[in-house]
Amino acid sequence: MKAGVFAALSALALAGCGLGGPGDRQVMVNACVADGESEATCGCITDAMETNLSPELFEKTAQAVGRDEKDMMTFVGELTLQEQLSFSAVLQDMFACSLTGETAE
């Protein structure tokens, strides 16, 4: 009985870890929509970033731009040269999203 209660409490505690708020992808979409873009365009831009940036840089971006509400250009300007190059590699995809308003494939 004690083991069952412990297992249930452990599962509940682990499930609670994910309840702290939206994930990085949703944070980025929300920030983009708040800046006036359509949800489809924001989803496309976020998909392009998530696909082309390292997981660490995507997480760092979500924290700074999404959660801390830092201006994207200011944030990118503060990155290392290597991180800025990573962003430049995804700019064409992001720009295409803005032009079409379609979701990324």
CSV table of N, CA and C in Angstrom, one decimal:
chain,number,residue,atom,x,y,z
A,1,MET,N,0.8,-1.2,0.0
A,1,MET,CA,0.0,0.0,0.0
A,1,MET,C,0.9,1.3,0.0
A,2,LYS,N,1.9,1.3,0.9
A,2,LYS,CA,2.8,2.5,0.9
A,2,LYS,C,3.5,2.7,-0.4
A,3,ALA,N,3.9,1.6,-1.0
A,3,ALA,CA,4.6,1.7,-2.3
A,3,ALA,C,3.6,2.3,-3.4
A,4,GLY,N,2.4,1.9,-3.3
A,4,GLY,CA,1.4,2.4,-4.3
A,4,GLY,C,1.2,3.9,-4.1
A,5,VAL,N,1.1,4.3,-2.9
A,5,VAL,CA,0.9,5.7,-2.6
A,5,VAL,C,2.1,6.5,-3.0
A,6,PHE,N,3.3,6.0,-2.7
A,6,PHE,CA,4.5,6.6,-3.1
A,6,PHE,C,4.6,6.8,-4.6
A,7,ALA,N,4.3,5.7,-5.3
A,7,ALA,CA,4.3,5.7,-6.8
A,7,ALA,C,3.4,6.8,-7.3
A,8,ALA,N,2.2,6.8,-6.8
A,8,ALA,CA,1.2,7.8,-7.2
A,8,ALA,C,1.6,9.2,-7.0
A,9,LEU,N,2.2,9.4,-5.8
A,9,LEU,CA,2.7,10.8,-5.5
A,9,LEU,C,3.8,11.2,-6.3
A,10,SER,N,4.7,10.2,-6.6
A,10,SER,CA,5.9,10.5,-7.5
A,10,SER,C,5.4,10.8,-8.9
A,11,ALA,N,4.4,10.1,-9.4
A,11,ALA,CA,3.9,10.4,-10.7
A,11,ALA,C,3.2,11.7,-10.8
A,12,LEU,N,2.5,12.1,-9.7
A,12,LEU,CA,1.9,13.4,-9.7
A,12,LEU,C,2.9,14.5,-9.6
A,13,ALA,N,4.0,14.3,-8.9
A,13,ALA,CA,5.0,15.3,-8.8
A,13,ALA,C,5.7,15.5,-10.1
A,14,LEU,N,6.0,14.4,-10.8
A,14,LEU,CA,6.6,14.5,-12.1
A,14,LEU,C,5.7,15.2,-13.1
A,15,ALA,N,4.4,14.9,-13.1
A,15,ALA,CA,3.5,15.5,-14.0
A,15,ALA,C,3.4,17.0,-13.7
A,16,GLY,N,3.5,17.4,-12.5
A,16,GLY,CA,3.5,18.8,-12.1
A,16,GLY,C,4.6,19.6,-12.6
A,17,CYS,N,5.7,18.9,-12.9
A,17,CYS,CA,6.9,19.7,-13.5
A,17,CYS,C,6.5,20.3,-14.8
A,18,GLY,N,5.7,19.7,-15.6
A,18,GLY,CA,5.4,20.2,-16.9
A,18,GLY,C,4.2,21.3,-16.8
A,19,LEU,N,3.7,21.5,-15.7
A,19,LEU,CA,2.6,22.4,-15.6
A,19,LEU,C,3.0,23.9,-15.3
A,20,GLY,N,4.3,24.2,-15.3
A,20,GLY,CA,4.7,25.5,-15.0
A,20,GLY,C,4.4,26.5,-16.0
A,21,GLY,N,4.0,26.2,-17.2
A,21,GLY,CA,3.7,27.1,-18.2
A,21,GLY,C,3.9,26.5,-19.6
A,22,PRO,N,3.7,27.3,-20.6
A,22,PRO,CA,3.8,26.7,-22.0
A,22,PRO,C,5.3,26.4,-22.3
A,23,GLY,N,5.4,25.4,-23.2
A,23,GLY,CA,6.8,25.1,-23.6
A,23,GLY,C,7.4,26.1,-24.5
A,24,ASP,N,8.7,25.9,-24.8
A,24,ASP,CA,9.4,26.9,-25.6
A,24,ASP,C,8.7,27.3,-26.9
A,25,ARG,N,8.2,26.3,-27.6
A,25,ARG,CA,7.6,26.5,-28.9
A,25,ARG,C,6.4,27.4,-28.8
A,26,GLN,N,5.5,27.1,-27.8
A,26,GLN,CA,4.3,27.9,-27.6
A,26,GLN,C,4.7,29.3,-27.1
A,27,VAL,N,5.7,29.5,-26.3
A,27,VAL,CA,6.2,30.8,-25.8
A,27,VAL,C,6.6,31.6,-27.0
A,28,MET,N,7.3,31.0,-27.9
A,28,MET,CA,7.7,31.8,-29.1
A,28,MET,C,6.6,32.2,-30.0
A,29,VAL,N,5.6,31.3,-30.2
A,29,VAL,CA,4.4,31.6,-31.0
A,29,VAL,C,3.6,32.7,-30.3
A,30,ASN,N,3.5,32.6,-29.0
A,30,ASN,CA,2.7,33.7,-28.3
A,30,ASN,C,3.4,35.0,-28.4
A,31,ALA,N,4.7,35.1,-28.3
A,31,ALA,CA,5.4,36.3,-28.4
A,31,ALA,C,5.3,36.9,-29.8
A,32,CYS,N,5.3,36.1,-30.8
A,32,CYS,CA,5.2,36.5,-32.2
A,32,CYS,C,3.8,37.1,-32.4
A,33,VAL,N,2.8,36.4,-32.0
A,33,VAL,CA,1.4,36.8,-32.1
A,33,VAL,C,1.2,38.2,-31.4
A,34,ALA,N,1.8,38.3,-30.2
A,34,ALA,CA,1.7,39.5,-29.5
A,34,ALA,C,2.3,40.7,-30.2
A,35,ASP,N,3.2,40.4,-31.1
A,35,ASP,CA,3.9,41.5,-31.9
A,35,ASP,C,3.0,41.8,-33.2
A,36,GLY,N,1.9,41.1,-33.3
A,36,GLY,CA,1.0,41.5,-34.4
A,36,GLY,C,1.0,40.5,-35.6
A,37,GLU,N,1.7,39.5,-35.6
A,37,GLU,CA,1.7,38.5,-36.7
A,37,GLU,C,0.6,37.5,-36.5
A,38,SER,N,0.2,36.9,-37.6
A,38,SER,CA,-0.8,35.9,-37.6
A,38,SER,C,-0.3,34.6,-36.9
A,39,GLU,N,-1.2,33.8,-36.4
A,39,GLU,CA,-0.8,32.6,-35.7
A,39,GLU,C,-0.1,31.6,-36.7
A,40,ALA,N,-0.6,31.6,-38.0
A,40,ALA,CA,0.0,30.7,-39.0
A,40,ALA,C,1.5,31.2,-39.3
A,41,THR,N,1.7,32.5,-39.4
A,41,THR,CA,3.0,33.0,-39.7
A,41,THR,C,3.9,32.7,-38.5
A,42,CYS,N,3.4,32.9,-37.3
A,42,CYS,CA,4.2,32.7,-36.1
A,42,CYS,C,4.6,31.2,-36.0
A,43,GLY,N,3.6,30.3,-36.3
A,43,GLY,CA,3.9,28.9,-36.2
A,43,GLY,C,5.0,28.5,-37.2
A,44,CYS,N,4.9,29.1,-38.4
A,44,CYS,CA,5.9,28.9,-39.4
A,44,CYS,C,7.3,29.4,-39.0
A,45,ILE,N,7.4,30.6,-38.5
A,45,ILE,CA,8.6,31.1,-38.0
A,45,ILE,C,9.2,30.3,-36.9
A,46,THR,N,8.4,29.9,-36.0
A,46,THR,CA,8.9,29.2,-34.8
A,46,THR,C,9.3,27.8,-35.3
A,47,ASP,N,8.6,27.2,-36.2
A,47,ASP,CA,9.1,25.9,-36.7
A,47,ASP,C,10.4,26.0,-37.4
A,48,ALA,N,10.6,27.1,-38.2
A,48,ALA,CA,11.9,27.3,-38.9
A,48,ALA,C,13.0,27.4,-37.8
A,49,MET,N,12.8,28.2,-36.8
A,49,MET,CA,13.8,28.4,-35.8
A,49,MET,C,14.1,27.1,-35.0
A,50,GLU,N,13.0,26.4,-34.6
A,50,GLU,CA,13.2,25.1,-33.9
A,50,GLU,C,13.9,24.1,-34.7
A,51,THR,N,13.7,24.1,-36.0
A,51,THR,CA,14.3,23.1,-36.9
A,51,THR,C,15.8,23.4,-37.1
A,52,ASN,N,16.1,24.7,-37.3
A,52,ASN,CA,17.4,25.1,-37.7
A,52,ASN,C,18.4,25.6,-36.6
A,53,LEU,N,17.9,25.9,-35.5
A,53,LEU,CA,18.7,26.3,-34.4
A,53,LEU,C,19.0,25.1,-33.5
A,54,SER,N,20.1,25.2,-32.8
A,54,SER,CA,20.4,24.1,-31.8
A,54,SER,C,19.3,24.2,-30.7
A,55,PRO,N,19.1,23.0,-30.1
A,55,PRO,CA,18.1,23.1,-29.0
A,55,PRO,C,18.4,24.1,-27.9
A,56,GLU,N,19.7,24.2,-27.7
A,56,GLU,CA,20.2,25.2,-26.6
A,56,GLU,C,19.9,26.6,-27.1
A,57,LEU,N,20.1,26.9,-28.3
A,57,LEU,CA,19.9,28.3,-28.8
A,57,LEU,C,18.4,28.6,-28.9
A,58,PHE,N,17.6,27.6,-29.3
A,58,PHE,CA,16.2,27.8,-29.4
A,58,PHE,C,15.6,28.1,-28.0
A,59,GLU,N,16.1,27.3,-27.0
A,59,GLU,CA,15.6,27.5,-25.6
A,59,GLU,C,16.1,28.8,-25.1
A,60,LYS,N,17.3,29.2,-25.4
A,60,LYS,CA,17.8,30.6,-25.0
A,60,LYS,C,17.0,31.7,-25.6
A,61,THR,N,16.6,31.5,-26.9
A,61,THR,CA,15.7,32.5,-27.6
A,61,THR,C,14.4,32.6,-26.9
A,62,ALA,N,13.8,31.4,-26.7
A,62,ALA,CA,12.4,31.4,-26.0
A,62,ALA,C,12.5,32.1,-24.7
A,63,GLN,N,13.5,31.9,-23.9
A,63,GLN,CA,13.6,32.5,-22.6
A,63,GLN,C,13.7,34.0,-22.8
A,64,ALA,N,14.6,34.5,-23.6
A,64,ALA,CA,14.9,35.9,-23.8
A,64,ALA,C,13.7,36.6,-24.4
A,65,VAL,N,13.3,36.1,-25.6
A,65,VAL,CA,12.3,36.8,-26.4
A,65,VAL,C,10.9,36.5,-25.9
A,66,GLY,N,10.6,35.3,-25.6
A,66,GLY,CA,9.3,34.9,-25.2
A,66,GLY,C,9.0,35.2,-23.7
A,67,ARG,N,9.8,34.7,-22.8
A,67,ARG,CA,9.5,34.9,-21.4
A,67,ARG,C,9.9,36.2,-20.8
A,68,ASP,N,11.1,36.7,-21.2
A,68,ASP,CA,11.7,37.9,-20.7
A,68,ASP,C,11.2,39.1,-21.5
A,69,GLU,N,10.6,38.9,-22.7
A,69,GLU,CA,10.1,39.9,-23.6
A,69,GLU,C,11.1,40.9,-24.1
A,70,LYS,N,12.3,40.3,-24.3
A,70,LYS,CA,13.4,41.1,-24.9
A,70,LYS,C,13.2,41.3,-26.4
A,71,ASP,N,13.5,42.5,-26.9
A,71,ASP,CA,13.4,42.7,-28.4
A,71,ASP,C,14.3,41.7,-29.1
A,72,MET,N,13.8,41.1,-30.2
A,72,MET,CA,14.5,40.1,-30.9
A,72,MET,C,15.8,40.7,-31.5
A,73,MET,N,15.8,41.9,-32.0
A,73,MET,CA,17.0,42.4,-32.6
A,73,MET,C,18.1,42.7,-31.5
A,74,THR,N,17.6,43.2,-30.4
A,74,THR,CA,18.5,43.4,-29.3
A,74,THR,C,19.1,42.1,-28.8
A,75,PHE,N,18.3,41.1,-28.7
A,75,PHE,CA,18.7,39.7,-28.3
A,75,PHE,C,19.8,39.2,-29.2
A,76,VAL,N,19.5,39.2,-30.5
A,76,VAL,CA,20.4,38.7,-31.5
A,76,VAL,C,21.7,39.5,-31.5
A,77,GLY,N,21.7,40.8,-31.3
A,77,GLY,CA,22.9,41.6,-31.2
A,77,GLY,C,23.8,41.2,-30.0
A,78,GLU,N,23.2,40.6,-29.0
A,78,GLU,CA,23.9,40.3,-27.8
A,78,GLU,C,24.5,38.8,-27.8
A,79,LEU,N,24.2,38.1,-28.9
A,79,LEU,CA,24.6,36.7,-29.0
A,79,LEU,C,26.1,36.7,-29.4
A,80,THR,N,26.7,35.5,-29.3
A,80,THR,CA,28.1,35.3,-29.8
A,80,THR,C,28.0,35.3,-31.3
A,81,LEU,N,29.2,35.5,-31.9
A,81,LEU,CA,29.2,35.5,-33.4
A,81,LEU,C,28.7,34.2,-33.9
A,82,GLN,N,29.1,33.0,-33.3
A,82,GLN,CA,28.6,31.7,-33.8
A,82,GLN,C,27.1,31.6,-33.7
A,83,GLU,N,26.5,32.1,-32.6
A,83,GLU,CA,25.0,32.1,-32.4
A,83,GLU,C,24.4,33.0,-33.5
A,84,GLN,N,25.0,34.2,-33.8
A,84,GLN,CA,24.4,35.1,-34.8
A,84,GLN,C,24.5,34.4,-36.1
A,85,LEU,N,25.5,33.7,-36.4
A,85,LEU,CA,25.6,32.9,-37.7
A,85,LEU,C,24.5,31.9,-37.8
A,86,SER,N,24.2,31.2,-36.7
A,86,SER,CA,23.1,30.3,-36.7
A,86,SER,C,21.8,30.9,-37.0
A,87,PHE,N,21.6,32.1,-36.5
A,87,PHE,CA,20.4,32.9,-36.8
A,87,PHE,C,20.3,33.3,-38.2
A,88,SER,N,21.5,33.7,-38.8
A,88,SER,CA,21.5,34.2,-40.2
A,88,SER,C,21.1,33.0,-41.1
A,89,ALA,N,21.4,31.8,-40.7
A,89,ALA,CA,21.1,30.6,-41.5
A,89,ALA,C,19.6,30.3,-41.6
A,90,VAL,N,18.9,30.8,-40.7
A,90,VAL,CA,17.4,30.6,-40.6
A,90,VAL,C,16.6,31.8,-41.1
A,91,LEU,N,17.3,32.9,-41.4
A,91,LEU,CA,16.5,34.1,-41.8
A,91,LEU,C,15.7,33.9,-43.1
A,92,GLN,N,16.3,33.2,-44.0
A,92,GLN,CA,15.5,33.0,-45.3
A,92,GLN,C,14.2,32.3,-45.1
A,93,ASP,N,14.3,31.2,-44.2
A,93,ASP,CA,13.0,30.5,-43.9
A,93,ASP,C,12.1,31.4,-43.2
A,94,MET,N,12.6,32.2,-42.2
A,94,MET,CA,11.7,33.1,-41.4
A,94,MET,C,11.1,34.1,-42.3
A,95,PHE,N,11.8,34.7,-43.3
A,95,PHE,CA,11.3,35.7,-44.2
A,95,PHE,C,10.2,35.1,-45.1
A,96,ALA,N,10.5,33.8,-45.6
A,96,ALA,CA,9.5,33.2,-46.4
A,96,ALA,C,8.2,33.0,-45.7
A,97,CYS,N,8.3,32.7,-44.4
A,97,CYS,CA,7.0,32.6,-43.6
A,97,CYS,C,6.2,33.9,-43.5
A,98,SER,N,6.9,35.0,-43.4
A,98,SER,CA,6.3,36.3,-43.3
A,98,SER,C,5.6,36.6,-44.6
A,99,LEU,N,6.2,36.2,-45.7
A,99,LEU,CA,5.6,36.5,-47.1
A,99,LEU,C,4.4,35.6,-47.4
A,100,THR,N,4.4,34.4,-47.0
A,100,THR,CA,3.4,33.5,-47.3
A,100,THR,C,2.3,33.3,-46.3
A,101,GLY,N,2.7,33.5,-45.0
A,101,GLY,CA,1.7,33.3,-43.9
A,101,GLY,C,1.4,31.8,-43.8
A,102,GLU,N,2.1,30.9,-44.5
A,102,GLU,CA,1.8,29.5,-44.4
A,102,GLU,C,2.6,28.9,-43.3
A,103,THR,N,2.1,27.7,-42.9
A,103,THR,CA,2.8,26.9,-41.8
A,103,THR,C,4.0,26.2,-42.5
A,104,ALA,N,5.0,26.0,-41.7
A,104,ALA,CA,6.2,25.4,-42.2
A,104,ALA,C,5.9,23.9,-42.4
A,105,GLU,N,6.7,23.3,-43.3
A,105,GLU,CA,6.5,21.8,-43.6
A,105,GLU,C,7.3,21.0,-42.6
